[in-house]
XYZ file of N, CA and C in Angstrom:
510
model
N -43.757 -47.690 -31.446
C -43.286 -46.194 -31.428
C -43.417 -45.632 -32.466
N -44.439 -44.074 -32.720
C -44.644 -43.512 -33.535
C -43.580 -42.155 -33.483
N -43.508 -41.452 -34.710
C -42.541 -40.351 -34.604
C -43.794 -39.147 -34.531
N -43.448 -38.092 -34.108
C -44.216 -37.063 -33.748
C -43.284 -35.747 -33.958
N -43.905 -34.395 -34.063
C -43.006 -33.537 -33.886
C -43.756 -32.316 -33.168
N -43.290 -31.229 -32.726
C -43.871 -30.275 -31.625
C -44.608 -29.263 -32.444
N -45.219 -29.276 -33.563
C -45.730 -28.770 -34.151
C -46.882 -28.840 -35.204
N -47.765 -28.462 -35.475
C -49.204 -29.010 -36.016
C -48.769 -29.158 -37.478
N -49.399 -30.630 -38.050
C -49.417 -30.775 -39.459
C -49.559 -29.498 -40.266
N -48.671 -29.462 -41.430
C -48.877 -28.412 -42.198
C -47.713 -27.166 -41.932
N -47.527 -27.294 -40.568
C -46.514 -26.321 -40.159
C -45.073 -26.971 -40.378
N -44.312 -26.841 -41.119
C -43.268 -27.384 -40.944
C -42.189 -26.876 -40.533
N -42.099 -25.406 -39.719
C -41.317 -25.036 -39.088
C -40.122 -23.934 -40.046
N -39.109 -23.908 -39.478
C -38.115 -22.845 -40.602
C -37.680 -23.986 -41.557
N -37.325 -22.941 -42.725
C -36.819 -23.931 -43.706
C -35.215 -24.602 -43.181
N -34.922 -25.708 -43.292
C -33.708 -26.112 -42.954
C -32.767 -26.391 -44.042
N -33.414 -26.406 -45.476
C -32.506 -27.173 -46.377
C -32.008 -28.266 -46.457
N -31.527 -28.968 -47.151
C -31.051 -30.487 -47.343
C -30.813 -30.642 -48.752
N -30.160 -31.745 -49.247
C -29.432 -31.758 -50.780
C -29.341 -33.167 -51.204
N -29.342 -33.705 -52.237
C -28.638 -35.026 -52.662
C -29.733 -35.548 -53.579
N -28.971 -36.950 -54.097
C -29.539 -37.891 -55.289
C -29.025 -38.654 -55.536
N -29.510 -39.819 -55.797
C -29.118 -40.997 -55.611
C -28.705 -41.683 -57.358
N -29.744 -41.386 -58.065
C -29.720 -41.408 -59.774
C -29.823 -43.115 -59.811
N -30.659 -43.629 -59.064
C -30.844 -45.224 -59.580
C -31.741 -45.379 -60.617
N -31.712 -46.462 -61.325
C -32.715 -46.659 -62.681
C -33.887 -46.836 -61.892
N -34.816 -46.198 -62.787
C -36.521 -45.775 -62.200
C -36.572 -44.656 -61.211
N -35.881 -44.019 -60.721
C -36.246 -43.088 -60.054
C -35.886 -41.217 -60.671
N -36.467 -40.495 -60.241
C -35.646 -39.165 -60.480
C -35.731 -38.656 -59.279
N -34.994 -37.560 -58.761
C -34.547 -36.832 -57.807
C -34.301 -35.569 -57.999
N -35.540 -34.672 -57.319
C -35.092 -33.102 -57.606
C -35.554 -32.471 -56.304
N -35.109 -31.253 -56.161
C -35.769 -30.110 -55.016
C -36.563 -29.922 -55.002
N -37.552 -30.161 -54.031
C -38.551 -29.645 -54.047
C -38.591 -28.030 -53.473
N -39.684 -27.062 -53.337
C -39.725 -25.783 -52.904
C -39.022 -25.347 -51.779
N -39.195 -26.389 -50.828
C -38.612 -26.013 -49.450
C -37.486 -26.280 -49.338
N -36.665 -26.935 -50.143
C -35.433 -26.813 -50.036
C -34.958 -28.462 -49.589
N -35.645 -29.439 -49.442
C -35.692 -30.763 -49.297
C -35.179 -31.508 -50.373
N -35.771 -32.846 -50.482
C -35.154 -33.723 -51.485
C -36.593 -34.458 -51.863
N -36.560 -35.153 -53.057
C -37.545 -35.548 -53.427
C -37.156 -36.792 -54.378
N -37.828 -37.867 -54.255
C -37.309 -39.092 -54.978
C -38.961 -39.705 -55.564
N -38.560 -40.423 -56.862
C -39.740 -40.886 -57.323
C -39.541 -42.308 -58.113
N -40.247 -43.380 -57.937
C -40.151 -44.468 -58.257
C -41.276 -44.898 -59.268
N -41.193 -45.040 -60.642
C -42.405 -45.740 -61.111
C -42.299 -47.128 -61.262
N -43.561 -47.579 -61.277
C -43.785 -49.342 -60.931
C -44.135 -49.496 -62.593
N -44.261 -49.014 -63.599
C -44.475 -49.161 -64.592
C -43.927 -50.449 -65.222
N -44.578 -51.765 -65.313
C -44.043 -52.814 -65.791
C -43.567 -53.716 -64.784
N -43.217 -53.269 -63.539
C -42.520 -54.140 -62.318
C -42.921 -54.982 -61.674
N -43.064 -56.370 -61.128
C -43.296 -56.738 -60.066
C -42.827 -56.804 -58.873
N -43.499 -57.676 -58.157
C -43.160 -57.595 -56.532
C -42.985 -55.908 -56.310
N -44.178 -55.198 -56.267
C -43.834 -53.682 -56.002
C -43.735 -53.484 -54.594
N -44.356 -54.335 -53.548
C -44.096 -53.802 -52.233
C -42.716 -53.961 -51.553
N -41.986 -55.207 -51.905
C -40.394 -54.873 -51.457
C -39.670 -53.773 -52.695
N -39.950 -53.565 -53.579
C -39.245 -52.847 -54.321
C -39.643 -51.708 -53.723
N -40.539 -51.069 -53.295
C -40.781 -50.114 -52.885
C -40.167 -49.848 -51.268
N -40.098 -50.624 -50.634
C -39.659 -50.795 -49.317
C -37.914 -50.470 -49.665
N -37.570 -51.347 -50.607
C -35.847 -50.908 -51.066
C -35.652 -49.861 -51.413
N -36.430 -49.175 -52.387
C -36.111 -47.926 -52.738
C -36.249 -46.991 -51.704
N -37.418 -46.872 -50.600
C -37.286 -46.280 -49.627
C -36.013 -46.340 -48.378
N -35.905 -47.407 -48.266
C -34.591 -47.743 -47.511
C -33.487 -47.092 -48.221
N -33.329 -47.024 -49.157
C -32.245 -46.494 -49.858
C -32.207 -45.138 -49.832
N -33.187 -44.469 -49.830
C -33.508 -43.141 -49.386
C -32.927 -42.569 -48.220
N -33.584 -43.168 -47.381
C -33.523 -43.135 -45.928
C -32.051 -43.137 -45.413
N -31.020 -43.888 -46.158
C -29.338 -44.074 -46.109
C -29.195 -42.824 -46.394
N -29.341 -42.345 -48.009
C -28.896 -41.177 -48.217
C -28.998 -40.124 -47.621
N -30.505 -39.748 -46.945
C -30.857 -38.926 -46.400
C -30.214 -38.574 -45.008
N -29.887 -39.669 -44.403
C -29.064 -39.791 -43.109
C -30.349 -40.378 -41.881
N -31.277 -41.020 -42.220
C -32.037 -41.391 -41.314
C -31.446 -43.047 -41.053
N -30.864 -43.539 -41.665
C -30.011 -44.630 -41.794
C -28.315 -44.652 -42.126
N -27.850 -45.180 -41.254
C -28.171 -46.246 -40.222
C -28.330 -45.626 -38.788
N -29.234 -45.878 -38.189
C -29.962 -45.383 -36.874
C -28.919 -45.248 -35.861
N -28.744 -44.104 -35.151
C -27.628 -44.329 -33.806
C -28.678 -44.743 -32.571
N -29.894 -44.371 -32.718
C -30.634 -44.912 -31.414
C -32.065 -45.522 -31.562
N -32.322 -46.119 -30.772
C -33.695 -46.648 -30.605
C -34.843 -45.718 -31.153
N -34.717 -44.461 -31.021
C -35.892 -43.735 -31.483
C -35.857 -43.241 -32.959
N -34.650 -43.479 -33.617
C -34.372 -43.073 -35.127
C -34.718 -44.317 -35.774
N -34.148 -45.575 -35.266
C -34.364 -46.877 -35.664
C -36.291 -46.938 -36.004
N -36.768 -46.550 -34.950
C -38.358 -46.525 -34.528
C -38.795 -45.608 -36.046
N -38.030 -44.689 -35.996
C -38.635 -43.454 -37.305
C -38.701 -44.237 -38.601
N -37.615 -44.626 -38.711
C -37.131 -45.078 -40.122
C -38.022 -46.550 -40.500
N -38.394 -47.598 -39.396
C -39.229 -48.329 -39.625
C -40.750 -48.058 -39.692
N -40.928 -46.824 -38.803
C -42.277 -46.555 -39.607
C -42.747 -45.698 -40.509
N -41.670 -45.505 -41.215
C -41.808 -44.800 -42.863
C -41.664 -46.228 -43.537
N -40.960 -47.267 -43.663
C -41.143 -48.339 -44.542
C -42.344 -49.131 -44.160
N -42.900 -48.933 -43.191
C -44.325 -49.541 -43.012
C -45.053 -48.965 -43.772
N -45.209 -47.623 -43.364
C -46.038 -46.643 -43.992
C -46.290 -47.149 -45.514
N -44.903 -46.990 -46.249
C -44.647 -47.540 -47.631
C -45.385 -48.410 -47.727
N -45.316 -49.883 -47.111
C -45.831 -50.901 -47.175
C -47.102 -50.789 -47.201
N -47.729 -50.200 -46.503
C -49.109 -50.223 -46.417
C -50.018 -49.633 -47.466
N -49.589 -48.524 -48.193
C -49.998 -47.463 -49.027
C -50.054 -48.307 -50.247
N -48.446 -49.103 -50.624
C -48.529 -49.617 -51.863
C -49.239 -50.890 -51.910
N -49.775 -51.896 -50.919
C -49.985 -52.779 -50.375
C -51.579 -52.536 -50.621
N -52.287 -51.314 -50.343
C -53.662 -51.142 -50.544
C -53.654 -50.505 -51.745
N -52.794 -49.912 -52.439
C -52.953 -49.726 -54.135
C -52.802 -51.198 -55.042
N -52.348 -51.806 -54.326
C -52.301 -53.278 -55.037
C -53.841 -54.021 -54.571
N -54.316 -54.000 -53.698
C -55.416 -54.748 -53.226
C -56.643 -53.577 -53.873
N -56.237 -52.322 -53.669
C -57.976 -51.759 -54.183
C -58.019 -51.064 -55.679
N -56.557 -51.010 -56.239
C -56.595 -50.031 -57.369
C -56.114 -50.544 -58.221
N -55.819 -51.586 -58.676
C -55.278 -52.653 -59.643
C -53.774 -52.053 -59.534
N -53.166 -51.811 -58.802
C -51.695 -51.443 -58.591
C -51.500 -50.185 -58.809
N -49.868 -49.425 -57.678
C -49.556 -48.368 -57.950
C -49.088 -47.984 -59.312
N -48.966 -46.940 -59.258
C -48.357 -46.281 -60.466
C -47.095 -45.658 -60.203
N -46.893 -44.958 -59.092
C -45.518 -44.539 -58.929
C -45.622 -44.093 -57.162
N -44.421 -44.178 -56.487
C -44.160 -43.718 -55.401
C -43.296 -42.589 -55.175
N -43.765 -41.466 -54.589
C -42.990 -40.456 -54.110
C -42.493 -40.081 -52.879
N -41.463 -39.799 -52.466
C -40.983 -39.585 -51.175
C -40.463 -38.112 -51.018
N -40.512 -37.377 -50.194
C -39.742 -36.209 -50.114
C -39.494 -35.932 -48.682
N -38.037 -35.359 -48.165
C -37.987 -35.081 -47.008
C -37.592 -33.670 -46.833
N -37.687 -32.782 -45.984
C -36.961 -31.647 -45.904
C -36.723 -31.690 -44.255
N -36.204 -32.406 -43.783
C -35.394 -32.606 -42.325
C -36.533 -32.426 -41.404
N -37.734 -32.110 -41.446
C -38.633 -31.824 -40.507
C -39.649 -32.780 -40.764
N -39.978 -33.247 -42.104
C -41.202 -34.071 -42.205
C -40.783 -34.728 -43.717
N -40.900 -36.316 -43.422
C -40.861 -37.070 -44.585
C -42.468 -37.295 -45.177
N -42.895 -37.047 -46.600
C -43.845 -37.213 -47.104
C -43.757 -38.304 -48.019
N -44.810 -39.419 -48.085
C -44.922 -40.118 -48.717
C -46.428 -40.014 -49.731
N -46.238 -40.362 -50.964
C -47.261 -40.459 -51.905
C -47.370 -41.534 -52.846
N -48.271 -42.138 -52.965
C -48.515 -43.183 -53.674
C -49.588 -43.124 -54.820
N -49.291 -43.116 -56.082
C -50.582 -43.099 -57.014
C -51.224 -43.849 -57.413
N -52.072 -44.176 -58.010
C -52.844 -45.126 -58.748
C -53.999 -44.642 -59.343
N -54.470 -45.695 -60.294
C -55.773 -45.596 -61.087
C -56.735 -45.476 -60.386
N -57.090 -45.850 -59.384
C -58.044 -46.334 -58.705
C -59.181 -45.107 -58.312
N -60.263 -45.642 -58.199
C -61.398 -44.550 -57.922
C -61.908 -44.629 -56.476
N -61.536 -45.530 -55.669
C -61.844 -45.921 -54.418
C -61.311 -44.703 -53.437
N -61.954 -44.541 -52.076
C -61.773 -43.833 -51.333
C -60.790 -44.583 -49.883
N -59.649 -44.666 -49.524
C -59.170 -45.395 -48.780
C -59.724 -44.427 -47.507
N -59.950 -45.545 -46.453
C -60.154 -45.071 -44.914
C -60.133 -46.098 -44.191
N -59.370 -45.954 -42.801
C -59.514 -46.744 -41.844
C -61.059 -47.611 -41.924
N -60.696 -48.583 -41.481
C -61.744 -49.667 -40.919
C -62.582 -49.110 -39.817
N -63.884 -48.936 -39.779
C -64.421 -48.565 -38.584
C -65.549 -49.853 -38.531
N -65.851 -50.140 -36.822
C -64.700 -50.011 -35.953
C -63.451 -50.619 -36.416
N -62.572 -50.375 -35.638
C -61.099 -50.979 -35.741
C -60.985 -52.501 -34.875
N -61.008 -53.573 -35.297
C -61.262 -54.637 -34.429
C -59.888 -55.400 -34.676
N -59.008 -54.998 -33.685
C -57.408 -55.535 -33.750
C -57.271 -57.075 -33.773
N -58.136 -57.932 -33.313
C -58.048 -59.308 -33.568
C -58.361 -60.136 -34.711
N -59.115 -59.339 -35.943
C -59.305 -59.937 -36.918
C -58.504 -59.525 -37.925
N -58.202 -60.513 -38.942
C -57.300 -60.562 -39.749
C -57.782 -59.553 -40.854
N -56.795 -58.792 -41.544
C -57.006 -57.817 -42.588
C -57.835 -56.594 -42.206
N -57.588 -55.389 -42.923
C -58.334 -54.148 -42.701
C -57.634 -53.238 -41.933
N -56.256 -53.607 -41.904
C -55.408 -52.726 -40.629
C -54.678 -51.831 -41.089
N -54.736 -51.644 -42.619
C -53.544 -50.892 -43.323
C -53.712 -49.316 -43.084
N -55.006 -48.693 -43.358
C -55.072 -47.248 -43.200
C -55.492 -46.720 -41.859
N -55.695 -48.062 -40.876
C -55.749 -47.638 -39.357
C -54.226 -47.195 -38.698
N -53.447 -48.355 -39.261
C -51.928 -48.407 -38.909
C -51.222 -46.828 -39.592
N -51.695 -46.542 -40.703
C -51.068 -45.149 -41.119
C -51.619 -43.947 -40.568
N -52.953 -44.030 -40.053
C -53.724 -43.002 -39.335
C -52.747 -42.725 -38.091
N -52.516 -43.922 -37.388
C -52.013 -43.779 -36.066
C -50.235 -43.763 -36.385
N -49.540 -43.644 -37.302
C -48.166 -43.593 -37.293
C -47.852 -42.097 -37.549
N -48.584 -41.460 -38.773
C -48.528 -40.460 -39.209
C -49.168 -39.220 -38.807
N -48.446 -38.241 -38.837
C -48.889 -36.894 -38.361
C -50.321 -36.452 -39.116
N -50.366 -36.566 -40.800
C -51.337 -36.644 -40.745
C -51.326 -37.091 -42.505
N -52.555 -37.803 -43.072
C -52.805 -38.488 -44.155
C -53.767 -37.557 -45.015
N -53.861 -38.245 -46.752
C -54.949 -37.691 -47.309
C -55.355 -38.245 -48.417
N -56.057 -37.807 -49.463
C -56.127 -38.169 -50.412
C -56.196 -36.678 -51.576
N -55.390 -37.106 -53.000
C -55.401 -36.003 -53.854
C -56.021 -36.428 -55.211
N -56.964 -35.663 -55.504
C -57.476 -36.075 -56.947
C -57.113 -34.906 -57.831
N -57.389 -34.879 -58.957
C -57.011 -33.985 -60.142
C -58.005 -34.156 -60.889
N -59.410 -32.936 -61.007
C -60.194 -32.798 -61.892
C -59.899 -33.296 -63.140
N -60.705 -34.524 -63.813
C -60.701 -34.914 -65.018
C -59.538 -35.703 -65.264
N -59.000 -36.288 -64.294
C -57.503 -36.991 -64.431
C -58.272 -38.179 -63.510
N -57.883 -39.676 -64.202
C -58.420 -40.904 -63.367
C -57.458 -41.148 -62.518
N -57.560 -41.542 -61.304
C -56.557 -42.073 -59.960
C -56.562 -41.086 -59.077
N -55.754 -41.407 -58.267
C -55.670 -40.633 -56.998
C -54.195 -40.603 -56.790
N -53.892 -39.721 -56.062
C -52.549 -39.861 -55.135
C -53.072 -40.185 -53.307
N -52.372 -41.140 -52.863
C -52.710 -41.459 -51.510
C -51.388 -40.736 -50.927
N -51.549 -40.069 -49.834
C -50.069 -39.210 -49.131
C -50.338 -39.398 -47.633
N -49.171 -39.526 -47.374
C -48.904 -39.553 -45.580
C -47.674 -38.735 -44.872
N -47.667 -38.197 -44.046
C -46.684 -37.330 -43.310
C -46.277 -37.924 -42.129
N -44.959 -38.019 -42.246
C -44.269 -38.594 -40.642
C -43.229 -37.571 -40.236
N -43.221 -37.180 -38.997
C -42.164 -36.389 -38.491
C -40.874 -37.156 -38.704
N -39.914 -35.939 -39.124
C -38.345 -36.902 -38.757
C -37.965 -37.085 -37.544
N -36.859 -37.887 -37.643
C -36.240 -38.238 -36.110
C -35.465 -36.963 -35.835
N -35.365 -36.583 -34.470
C -34.643 -35.816 -33.884
C -33.162 -36.122 -33.545
């Protein structure tokens, strides 16, 4: 089950406001302009980055009230977020010599995930998608579960930020 919202990507609706921070080692939390929350995790010198990213994200979901989930839809929304984090971090490991940072932001309507890396490649769903073949499903999964996703590059700076947005559970 994927998460959806009743308005188009980029339209976050009215500003609901949110707040809080956990202060865990390796992360920082700041308030984004939309009144939501942002958490960052640096992977500098870390090993086991995929489980580390999932644990970090799970802690944020608890802090933001996505977990514990009271309904099957809310559980599915949280599992979608954890799966997308896993896929983006795994892609950075496989195709870009590992991730540099994970950033997650939530404003009660949209949760945005960004994974930065030093790679030059351009992530894309493998086409045609062949469900029965091993490998190559990561960006197809991201595309299917997310409201929108893309790649940000800064001129003159190596690397990129791969981002994905999911609708918050109702």
